[in-house]
Short mmCIF file of C-alpha atoms in Angstrom, two decimals:
data_model
loop_
_atom_site.label_atom_id
_atom_site.label_comp_id
_atom_site.label_asym_id
_atom_site.label_seq_id
_atom_site.Cartn_x
_atom_site.Cartn_y
_atom_site.Cartn_z
CA MET A 1310 21.26 -24.40 -15.60
CA TRP A 1311 18.27 -23.18 -13.62
CA PHE A 1312 20.18 -20.03 -12.71
CA ASN A 1313 20.98 -19.34 -16.39
CA GLN A 1314 17.32 -19.78 -17.44
CA ARG A 1315 16.12 -17.44 -14.65
CA LEU A 1316 18.67 -14.83 -15.69
CA TYR A 1317 17.72 -15.12 -19.35
CA PHE A 1318 14.00 -14.75 -18.53
CA LEU A 1319 14.77 -11.78 -16.29
CA ILE A 1320 16.76 -10.00 -19.01
CA LEU A 1321 14.09 -10.82 -21.60
CA ALA A 1322 11.36 -9.44 -19.33
CA TYR A 1323 13.39 -6.26 -18.76
CA VAL A 1324 13.96 -5.84 -22.50
CA LEU A 1325 10.29 -6.44 -23.37
CA LEU A 1326 9.14 -4.02 -20.65
CA ILE A 1327 11.61 -1.41 -21.87
CA LEU A 1328 10.46 -1.88 -25.48
CA LEU A 1329 6.79 -1.63 -24.54
CA THR A 1330 7.34 1.41 -22.36
CA ALA A 1331 9.56 3.14 -24.91
CA GLY A 1332 7.20 2.17 -27.76
CA ALA A 1333 4.15 3.56 -25.97
CA ALA A 1334 6.04 6.75 -25.09
CA GLY A 1335 7.20 7.13 -28.69
CA TRP A 1336 3.68 6.65 -30.10
CA LEU A 1337 2.17 9.16 -27.66
CA LEU A 1338 4.85 11.74 -28.46
CA TRP A 1339 4.68 11.13 -32.21
CA SER A 1340 0.88 11.33 -32.34
CA HIS A 1341 0.77 14.35 -30.01
CA THR A 1342 -2.06 12.72 -28.10
CA GLY A 1343 -0.29 12.54 -24.74
CA ILE A 1344 2.95 14.48 -24.66
CA ILE A 1345 3.17 14.60 -20.86
CA ILE A 1346 2.35 10.91 -20.41
CA GLY A 1347 4.72 9.99 -23.26
CA THR A 1348 7.50 12.00 -21.63
CA MET A 1349 6.90 10.25 -18.32
CA LEU A 1350 6.87 6.84 -20.02
CA MET A 1351 10.17 7.67 -21.76
CA GLY A 1352 11.65 8.53 -18.36
CA CYS A 1353 10.38 5.22 -17.02
CA ALA A 1354 12.03 3.42 -19.94
CA LEU A 1355 15.35 5.11 -19.14
CA LEU A 1356 15.02 4.13 -15.47
CA GLN A 1357 14.27 0.56 -16.52
CA ILE A 1358 17.41 0.55 -18.72
CA ALA A 1359 19.46 1.90 -15.78
CA ALA A 1360 18.01 -0.78 -13.45
CA LEU A 1361 18.89 -3.52 -15.94
CA VAL A 1362 22.43 -2.20 -16.37
CA HIS A 1363 22.84 -1.94 -12.57
CA ARG A 1364 21.55 -5.48 -12.06
CA LEU A 1365 23.88 -6.89 -14.71
CA ASN A 1366 26.81 -4.90 -13.31
CA SER A 1367 26.13 -6.29 -9.84
CA PHE A 1368 26.63 -9.79 -11.27
CA ASN A 1369 29.78 -8.68 -13.07
CA ARG A 1370 31.19 -6.96 -9.97
CA LYS A 1371 30.72 -10.07 -7.85
CA ILE A 1372 32.21 -12.34 -10.49
CA ARG A 1373 35.15 -9.94 -10.93
CA LEU A 1374 35.62 -9.80 -7.13
CA PHE A 1375 35.63 -13.58 -7.02
CA PHE A 1376 38.24 -13.94 -9.77
CA ASP A 1377 40.41 -11.26 -8.13
CA ALA A 1378 40.29 -13.28 -4.91
CA VAL A 1379 41.25 -16.42 -6.83
CA GLU A 1380 44.13 -14.60 -8.52
CA ASP A 1381 45.35 -13.34 -5.12
CA ARG A 1382 44.94 -16.88 -3.69
CA GLU A 1383 42.54 -15.56 -1.08
CA ASN A 1384 39.98 -18.10 0.07
CA MET A 1385 38.27 -16.02 2.78
CA CYS A 1386 35.88 -14.37 0.33
CA TYR A 1387 32.24 -15.25 1.15
CA PHE A 1388 29.02 -14.22 -0.55
CA PRO A 1389 25.82 -14.22 1.58
CA GLU A 1390 23.23 -16.67 0.34
CA THR A 1391 20.20 -15.20 2.12
CA GLY A 1392 18.37 -11.90 1.89
CA ARG A 1393 18.85 -11.63 -1.87
CA GLY A 1394 16.82 -12.38 -4.97
CA ASP A 1395 16.68 -15.87 -6.37
CA GLU A 1396 19.25 -15.05 -9.07
CA GLN A 1397 21.62 -13.47 -6.53
CA GLN A 1398 21.28 -16.42 -4.16
CA GLN A 1399 22.01 -18.90 -6.94
CA LEU A 1400 25.07 -16.90 -8.04
CA HIS A 1401 26.34 -16.57 -4.47
CA ARG A 1402 25.80 -20.26 -3.82
CA SER A 1403 27.73 -21.21 -6.97
CA LEU A 1404 30.61 -18.84 -6.18
CA ASN A 1405 30.84 -20.10 -2.60
CA ARG A 1406 30.88 -23.69 -3.82
CA ILE A 1407 33.71 -22.95 -6.24
CA ASN A 1408 35.54 -21.13 -3.44
CA GLU A 1409 35.19 -24.17 -1.15
CA LEU A 1410 36.58 -26.46 -3.85
CA LEU A 1411 39.53 -24.13 -4.42
CA ALA A 1412 40.18 -23.91 -0.66
CA GLN A 1413 40.05 -27.71 -0.36
CA SER A 1414 42.41 -28.07 -3.31
CA LYS A 1415 44.81 -25.56 -1.71
CA ALA A 1416 44.66 -27.39 1.63
CA ASP A 1417 45.36 -30.73 -0.10
CA GLN A 1418 48.29 -29.19 -1.96
CA GLN A 1419 49.71 -27.73 1.26
CA LYS A 1420 49.29 -31.07 3.01
CA GLN A 1421 51.08 -32.86 0.19
CA ASP A 1422 53.81 -30.20 0.20
CA ARG A 1423 54.33 -30.64 3.96
CA PHE A 1424 54.50 -34.41 3.49
CA TYR A 1425 57.17 -34.20 0.79
CA ARG A 1426 59.14 -31.63 2.78
CA SER A 1427 59.04 -33.85 5.87
CA LEU A 1428 60.08 -36.80 3.74
CA LEU A 1429 62.94 -34.76 2.29
CA GLU A 1430 64.15 -33.85 5.79
CA GLU A 1431 64.31 -37.54 6.72
CA VAL A 1432 66.63 -38.34 3.81
CA PRO A 1433 70.18 -38.83 5.20
CA ILE A 1434 71.67 -37.50 1.95
CA GLY A 1435 71.94 -33.75 1.47
CA VAL A 1436 69.48 -32.53 -1.18
CA LEU A 1437 69.35 -28.97 -2.53
CA ALA A 1438 68.20 -27.13 -5.64
CA TRP A 1439 68.79 -23.76 -7.27
CA ASN A 1440 67.03 -21.91 -10.06
CA ALA A 1441 68.38 -20.33 -13.26
CA THR A 1442 69.69 -17.28 -11.36
CA GLY A 1443 71.67 -19.46 -8.94
CA GLN A 1444 69.40 -18.83 -5.97
CA ILE A 1445 68.95 -21.76 -3.55
CA VAL A 1446 65.24 -22.64 -3.58
CA ILE A 1447 65.32 -25.68 -1.29
CA ALA A 1448 67.82 -27.44 0.97
CA ASN A 1449 67.13 -30.13 3.56
CA GLN A 1450 68.71 -30.39 7.00
CA ALA A 1451 71.31 -32.91 5.83
CA ALA A 1452 72.52 -30.37 3.24
CA HIS A 1453 72.82 -27.70 5.95
CA THR A 1454 74.81 -30.14 8.11
CA LEU A 1455 77.18 -31.20 5.31
CA LEU A 1456 77.71 -27.83 3.63
CA GLY A 1457 76.92 -25.30 6.35
CA ASP A 1458 74.69 -22.23 6.13
CA ALA A 1459 77.50 -20.08 4.72
CA ALA A 1460 77.86 -22.25 1.60
CA LEU A 1461 74.10 -22.39 0.99
CA VAL A 1462 73.83 -18.71 0.11
CA ASN A 1463 73.82 -19.30 -3.64
CA ARG A 1464 75.12 -21.60 -6.38
CA ARG A 1465 78.65 -20.19 -6.30
CA GLY A 1466 78.95 -20.79 -2.56
CA VAL A 1467 77.93 -24.43 -2.98
CA GLU A 1468 80.28 -25.09 -5.90
CA SER A 1469 83.18 -23.39 -4.08
CA PHE A 1470 82.59 -25.52 -1.00
CA LEU A 1471 82.44 -28.74 -3.02
CA GLU A 1472 85.73 -27.93 -4.75
CA GLN A 1473 87.46 -27.67 -1.37
CA HIS A 1474 86.07 -30.92 0.08
CA ASN A 1475 86.94 -34.16 -1.67
CA ASN A 1476 85.13 -36.37 0.84
CA LEU A 1477 81.72 -35.53 -0.63
CA SER A 1478 80.05 -37.53 -3.38
CA VAL A 1479 77.91 -35.30 -5.62
CA SER A 1480 75.16 -36.17 -8.10
CA ARG A 1481 73.62 -33.45 -10.28
CA SER A 1482 70.55 -33.37 -12.50
CA GLU A 1483 68.27 -30.78 -14.10
CA MET A 1484 64.52 -30.59 -14.43
CA LYS A 1485 62.13 -28.10 -15.99
CA LEU A 1486 59.24 -26.68 -13.98
CA GLN A 1487 56.99 -24.80 -16.37
CA ALA A 1488 59.44 -22.36 -18.03
CA GLU A 1489 62.09 -22.47 -15.28
CA VAL A 1490 65.10 -24.81 -15.19
CA ILE A 1491 65.87 -26.18 -11.70
CA THR A 1492 69.20 -27.84 -10.88
CA LEU A 1493 69.01 -30.65 -8.33
CA LEU A 1494 72.03 -31.67 -6.29
CA SER A 1495 72.45 -34.64 -3.96
CA VAL A 1496 75.48 -34.63 -1.65
CA LYS A 1497 76.74 -37.57 0.42
CA ASP A 1498 79.61 -37.75 2.88
CA ILE A 1499 81.63 -40.83 1.91
CA ALA A 1500 84.35 -40.31 4.53
CA ASN A 1501 82.48 -42.25 7.23
CA GLU A 1502 81.57 -44.96 4.74
CA LEU A 1503 85.23 -45.38 3.74
CA THR A 1504 86.26 -45.36 7.40
CA ASP A 1505 83.71 -48.07 8.21
CA ARG A 1506 84.94 -50.23 5.35
CA GLU A 1507 88.53 -49.65 6.39
CA SER A 1508 87.68 -50.59 9.97
CA GLU A 1509 85.91 -53.72 8.76
CA SER A 1510 88.96 -54.69 6.69
CA TRP A 1511 91.27 -54.14 9.64
CA GLY A 1512 88.98 -56.24 11.82
CA LYS A 1513 89.07 -59.13 9.36
CA LEU A 1514 92.84 -58.85 9.03
CA THR A 1515 93.27 -58.75 12.80
CA HIS A 1516 91.05 -61.79 13.22
CA VAL A 1517 93.12 -63.78 10.72
CA LEU A 1518 96.46 -62.65 12.20
CA THR A 1519 95.53 -63.37 15.80
CA HIS A 1520 94.13 -66.76 14.85
CA GLU A 1521 97.26 -67.79 12.92
CA ILE A 1522 99.72 -66.37 15.46
CA MET A 1523 98.05 -67.99 18.46
CA ASN A 1524 97.73 -71.33 16.68
CA THR A 1525 101.46 -71.17 15.90
CA ILE A 1526 102.77 -69.87 19.23
CA ALA A 1527 100.65 -72.05 21.55
CA PRO A 1528 102.33 -75.37 20.54
CA ILE A 1529 105.78 -73.75 20.82
CA ILE A 1530 105.07 -72.58 24.38
CA SER A 1531 103.65 -75.97 25.32
CA LEU A 1532 106.64 -77.79 23.81
CA SER A 1533 109.18 -75.51 25.54
CA GLN A 1534 107.46 -76.10 28.87
CA THR A 1535 107.53 -79.88 28.33
CA LEU A 1536 111.21 -79.93 27.27
CA SER A 1537 112.27 -77.78 30.23
CA THR A 1538 110.96 -80.46 32.61
CA TYR A 1539 113.39 -83.08 31.28
CA THR A 1540 116.18 -83.83 33.75
CA ASP A 1541 118.77 -84.59 31.09
CA VAL A 1542 118.60 -81.09 29.60
CA ASP A 1543 121.71 -79.01 30.36
CA GLN A 1544 121.55 -75.53 31.91
CA LYS A 1545 122.11 -73.58 28.69
CA VAL A 1546 119.33 -75.40 26.84
CA HIS A 1547 117.07 -74.98 29.84
CA ARG A 1548 117.72 -71.24 29.84
CA GLY A 1549 116.98 -71.07 26.13
CA LEU A 1550 113.72 -72.92 26.56
CA ASP A 1551 112.71 -70.48 29.34
CA ILE A 1552 113.45 -67.56 27.02
CA ILE A 1553 111.36 -69.15 24.26
CA ARG A 1554 108.51 -69.76 26.68
CA THR A 1555 108.71 -66.22 28.16
CA GLN A 1556 108.83 -64.52 24.76
CA GLY A 1557 106.07 -66.77 23.47
CA GLU A 1558 103.81 -65.90 26.42
CA ARG A 1559 104.54 -62.21 25.88
CA LEU A 1560 103.64 -62.57 22.21
CA MET A 1561 100.46 -64.39 23.24
CA GLU A 1562 99.52 -61.51 25.54
CA PHE A 1563 100.35 -59.04 22.79
CA THR A 1564 98.22 -60.98 20.30
CA GLU A 1565 95.40 -61.30 22.81
CA SER A 1566 95.20 -57.54 23.04
CA PHE A 1567 94.47 -57.39 19.31
CA ARG A 1568 91.45 -59.59 19.79
CA HIS A 1569 89.64 -56.56 21.17
CA LEU A 1570 89.63 -55.05 17.69
CA SER A 1571 87.90 -58.00 16.05
CA TYR A 1572 85.82 -59.23 19.02
CA LEU A 1573 84.53 -55.95 20.42
CA PRO A 1574 81.16 -56.73 22.04
CA PRO A 1575 78.13 -54.62 21.14
CA PRO A 1576 77.56 -51.76 23.61
CA ASP A 1577 75.19 -52.31 26.52
CA LYS A 1578 73.46 -48.98 26.22
CA ARG A 1579 72.11 -47.41 29.39
CA LEU A 1580 71.63 -43.82 30.44
CA PHE A 1581 74.60 -42.66 32.50
CA SER A 1582 76.19 -39.37 33.57
CA LEU A 1583 79.09 -38.33 31.33
CA SER A 1584 80.01 -35.50 33.68
CA GLY A 1585 80.00 -37.93 36.61
CA LEU A 1586 82.21 -40.39 34.70
CA LEU A 1587 84.75 -37.66 33.96
CA GLN A 1588 84.76 -36.62 37.61
CA ASN A 1589 85.48 -40.23 38.64
CA LEU A 1590 88.38 -40.42 36.18
CA TYR A 1591 89.66 -37.10 37.52
CA GLU A 1592 89.79 -38.55 41.04
CA LEU A 1593 91.40 -41.75 39.73
CA LEU A 1594 94.22 -39.96 37.90
CA GLN A 1595 94.64 -37.00 40.24
CA GLY A 1596 97.52 -38.64 42.15
CA ASP A 1597 99.50 -39.45 38.98
CA MET A 1598 98.84 -35.94 37.69
CA GLN A 1599 100.28 -34.37 40.83
CA VAL A 1600 103.38 -36.61 40.73
CA ARG A 1601 104.03 -35.58 37.12
CA ALA A 1602 103.26 -31.89 37.87
CA ILE A 1603 100.37 -31.85 35.39
CA SER A 1604 97.49 -29.46 35.94
CA PHE A 1605 94.12 -31.07 35.23
CA SER A 1606 90.78 -29.28 34.79
CA ILE A 1607 87.27 -30.27 33.70
CA GLN A 1608 84.65 -27.89 32.31
CA SER A 1609 81.05 -28.98 31.68
CA SER A 1610 78.25 -26.96 30.09
CA PRO A 1611 75.66 -27.63 31.45
CA SER A 1612 77.03 -28.98 34.70
CA SER A 1613 75.19 -32.33 34.38
CA ILE A 1614 75.13 -34.17 31.03
CA SER A 1615 73.79 -37.69 30.49
CA PHE A 1616 74.18 -40.01 27.50
CA LEU A 1617 72.68 -43.31 26.39
CA GLY A 1618 75.64 -45.65 25.92
CA ASP A 1619 77.92 -48.29 27.39
CA GLU A 1620 79.50 -46.67 30.45
CA ASN A 1621 82.30 -49.26 30.71
CA GLN A 1622 83.31 -48.77 27.08
CA PHE A 1623 83.20 -44.99 27.44
CA SER A 1624 85.34 -45.25 30.57
CA GLN A 1625 87.87 -47.22 28.52
CA VAL A 1626 87.85 -44.57 25.75
CA LEU A 1627 88.26 -41.58 28.07
CA LEU A 1628 90.87 -43.29 30.24
CA ASN A 1629 92.89 -44.21 27.15
CA LEU A 1630 92.79 -40.63 25.82
CA LEU A 1631 93.73 -39.16 29.20
CA LYS A 1632 96.65 -41.58 29.61
CA ASN A 1633 97.82 -40.76 26.09
CA ALA A 1634 97.73 -37.07 27.03
CA MET A 1635 99.76 -37.79 30.17
CA GLN A 1636 102.35 -39.74 28.16
CA ALA A 1637 102.57 -36.88 25.67
CA LEU A 1638 103.57 -34.57 28.55
CA GLU A 1639 106.48 -36.76 29.72
CA GLY A 1640 109.45 -34.61 30.64
CA GLN A 1641 107.51 -31.32 30.72
CA THR A 1642 107.52 -29.25 33.91
CA GLN A 1643 104.35 -27.28 33.14
CA GLY A 1644 102.09 -29.87 31.59
CA SER A 1645 98.39 -29.15 31.30
CA ILE A 1646 95.37 -31.29 30.44
CA ARG A 1647 91.98 -29.68 29.95
CA VAL A 1648 88.71 -31.57 29.38
CA CYS A 1649 85.74 -29.63 27.99
CA LEU A 1650 82.30 -31.29 27.94
CA GLN A 1651 79.56 -29.44 26.05
CA GLN A 1652 75.98 -30.26 25.05
CA THR A 1653 74.22 -28.53 22.14
CA THR A 1654 70.73 -29.05 20.75
CA ASP A 1655 71.70 -32.10 18.69
CA ARG A 1656 75.07 -33.41 19.91
CA ILE A 1657 77.58 -33.77 22.71
CA LEU A 1658 81.20 -32.66 22.33
CA ILE A 1659 84.10 -33.84 24.49
CA GLU A 1660 87.45 -32.14 23.92
CA ILE A 1661 90.65 -33.37 25.60
CA ALA A 1662 93.46 -30.85 25.17
CA ASN A 1663 97.08 -30.94 26.26
CA ASN A 1664 100.10 -28.73 25.65
CA GLY A 1665 102.35 -31.57 24.55
CA PRO A 1666 104.25 -32.07 21.27
CA VAL A 1667 102.62 -31.29 17.93
CA ILE A 1668 101.09 -34.14 15.93
CA LEU A 1669 102.06 -33.54 12.31
CA PRO A 1670 99.16 -33.30 9.81
CA GLU A 1671 100.29 -36.41 7.92
CA MET A 1672 100.26 -38.37 11.20
CA GLN A 1673 96.83 -37.28 12.44
CA GLU A 1674 95.01 -40.08 10.60
CA LYS A 1675 97.74 -42.71 10.84
CA ILE A 1676 97.57 -42.74 14.64
CA PHE A 1677 94.08 -44.28 14.38
CA VAL A 1678 95.31 -47.16 12.19
CA PRO A 1679 95.67 -50.50 14.04
CA PHE A 1680 99.27 -51.51 14.86
CA PHE A 1681 100.59 -48.01 14.11
CA THR A 1682 102.31 -46.34 17.06
CA THR A 1683 104.79 -43.55 17.72
CA LYS A 1684 105.71 -44.95 21.15
CA ALA A 1685 108.68 -47.22 21.78
CA GLU A 1686 106.57 -49.67 23.80
CA GLY A 1687 103.13 -48.99 22.34
CA SER A 1688 100.89 -51.65 20.82
CA GLY A 1689 99.12 -49.36 18.36
CA ILE A 1690 95.56 -50.43 19.19
CA GLY A 1691 94.47 -47.85 21.78
CA LEU A 1692 93.20 -45.07 19.52
CA SER A 1693 91.90 -47.54 16.94
CA LEU A 1694 89.89 -49.28 19.66
CA CYS A 1695 88.59 -45.93 20.94
CA ARG A 1696 87.40 -44.94 17.48
CA GLN A 1697 85.74 -48.32 16.96
CA ILE A 1698 83.89 -48.06 20.30
CA LEU A 1699 82.66 -44.57 19.41
CA ARG A 1700 81.58 -45.73 15.97
CA LEU A 1701 79.34 -48.32 17.65
CA HIS A 1702 77.75 -45.35 19.46
CA LYS A 1703 77.39 -43.45 16.15
CA GLY A 1704 80.09 -41.07 17.31
CA HIS A 1705 83.38 -39.79 15.89
CA LEU A 1706 86.89 -39.34 17.24
CA PHE A 1707 89.37 -37.07 15.48
CA VAL A 1708 92.23 -34.65 16.03
CA LYS A 1709 90.59 -31.23 16.04
CA GLU A 1710 93.75 -29.19 16.45
CA SER A 1711 97.48 -29.71 16.94
CA SER A 1712 99.74 -26.69 17.24
CA SER A 1713 102.58 -25.43 19.38
CA GLU A 1714 100.01 -24.23 21.91
CA GLN A 1715 97.82 -27.31 22.27
CA THR A 1716 96.71 -30.63 20.81
CA VAL A 1717 92.97 -31.32 20.98
CA PHE A 1718 91.27 -34.69 20.53
CA CYS A 1719 87.54 -34.29 19.96
CA ILE A 1720 84.70 -36.78 20.53
CA GLU A 1721 81.43 -35.97 18.78
CA LEU A 1722 78.30 -37.87 19.85
CA PRO A 1723 74.72 -37.65 18.53
CA LEU A 1724 72.23 -36.51 21.14
CA GLU A 1725 69.03 -38.53 21.14
CA GLU A 1726 65.75 -36.97 22.27
CA HIS A 1727 65.43 -38.90 25.55
CA ASP A 1728 69.09 -38.11 26.34
CA SER A 1729 68.31 -34.41 25.96
CA GLU A 1730 65.23 -34.60 28.18
CA GLU A 1731 67.06 -36.52 30.88
CA SER A 1732 69.98 -34.05 30.82
CA THR A 1733 67.58 -31.12 31.11
CA ASN A 1734 65.77 -32.69 34.04
CA GLY A 1735 69.07 -33.52 35.73
CA SER A 1736 70.36 -29.96 35.48
#
């Protein structure tokens, strides 16, 4: 307000001075009493008009420069507040204050934007959005993991990918930002959720079956043992009772093995060397490999890789997969087993490949179902138990490839930050 009053008084003073000077010059020229002085006064009036215009234009130029900076979102513009007239200082001070408020507002907006982006990255569900032209405007890390960078090129790439993958649950909505329509998409992988529920169902079923079978078989075994001790039992009956007892004990052992599926203890997680564990298993199985004429190799990149998990459970998983690979090579004269251990920035991959028979596509999921087996003397719990152990470590086990050249079982494990640091220090 004080600045406006000063400016008004300044303009009024300039106008009055110009009028007085021009009026005096006009009277002198009109009355012919002082033509030279009148001419000089008229020149002074013109100079005063030019000074007023220049002063007003200086205000306009600075205000225009300020608004141009605001339009270009440039907050580095600064107007000196010293060494100027009172009106200039007041204008500069006001413009700088507005500039500070705009800069603070921009910083708060950027801070809020970073917060929401960080929050979006922490969401385990894939979230992405595209504009009216189909261009992807935002996609979090979960969306990149689920869909891949190739699919996130534009809207068509995303829709094409979703049509080919039925294991993804998709939710779509639209919102309007100013005059632009934005399509929001949330994508969730339900395959792991279904697998977990299936595993839980199998665990409950196994618990019930083992409980009922053992409660039924135990009295039969006990009774057969008691009857076989009687002296008045003839030889044939005695032999029959021994068969009942032997088969019952075998069924008890068979049922006991299923208890591992429903009573798997939680992993005792400690940092251990995966590469060292594989080397120990190599030395353990080397003799059997040589007898069966199977070539065995281990590749590790980097050479030393550590993981936070239950070493005993992992030993059970790897030993089971290696023995399965050896059994798949029965009867072959040039069998080969290759183990590849690899660490990336966010995960660890273990691939166990053999050149045994092909696993048909329709069988590649069934082999992980409890009680299902393709072996004449198999129990059907080995691969199911391996998958359950890895699920407790937030890992996955699946058949990556099965062709006439090779069959590859792949273990995928999440790499935690301290695992990565320890592996780097160890290498």
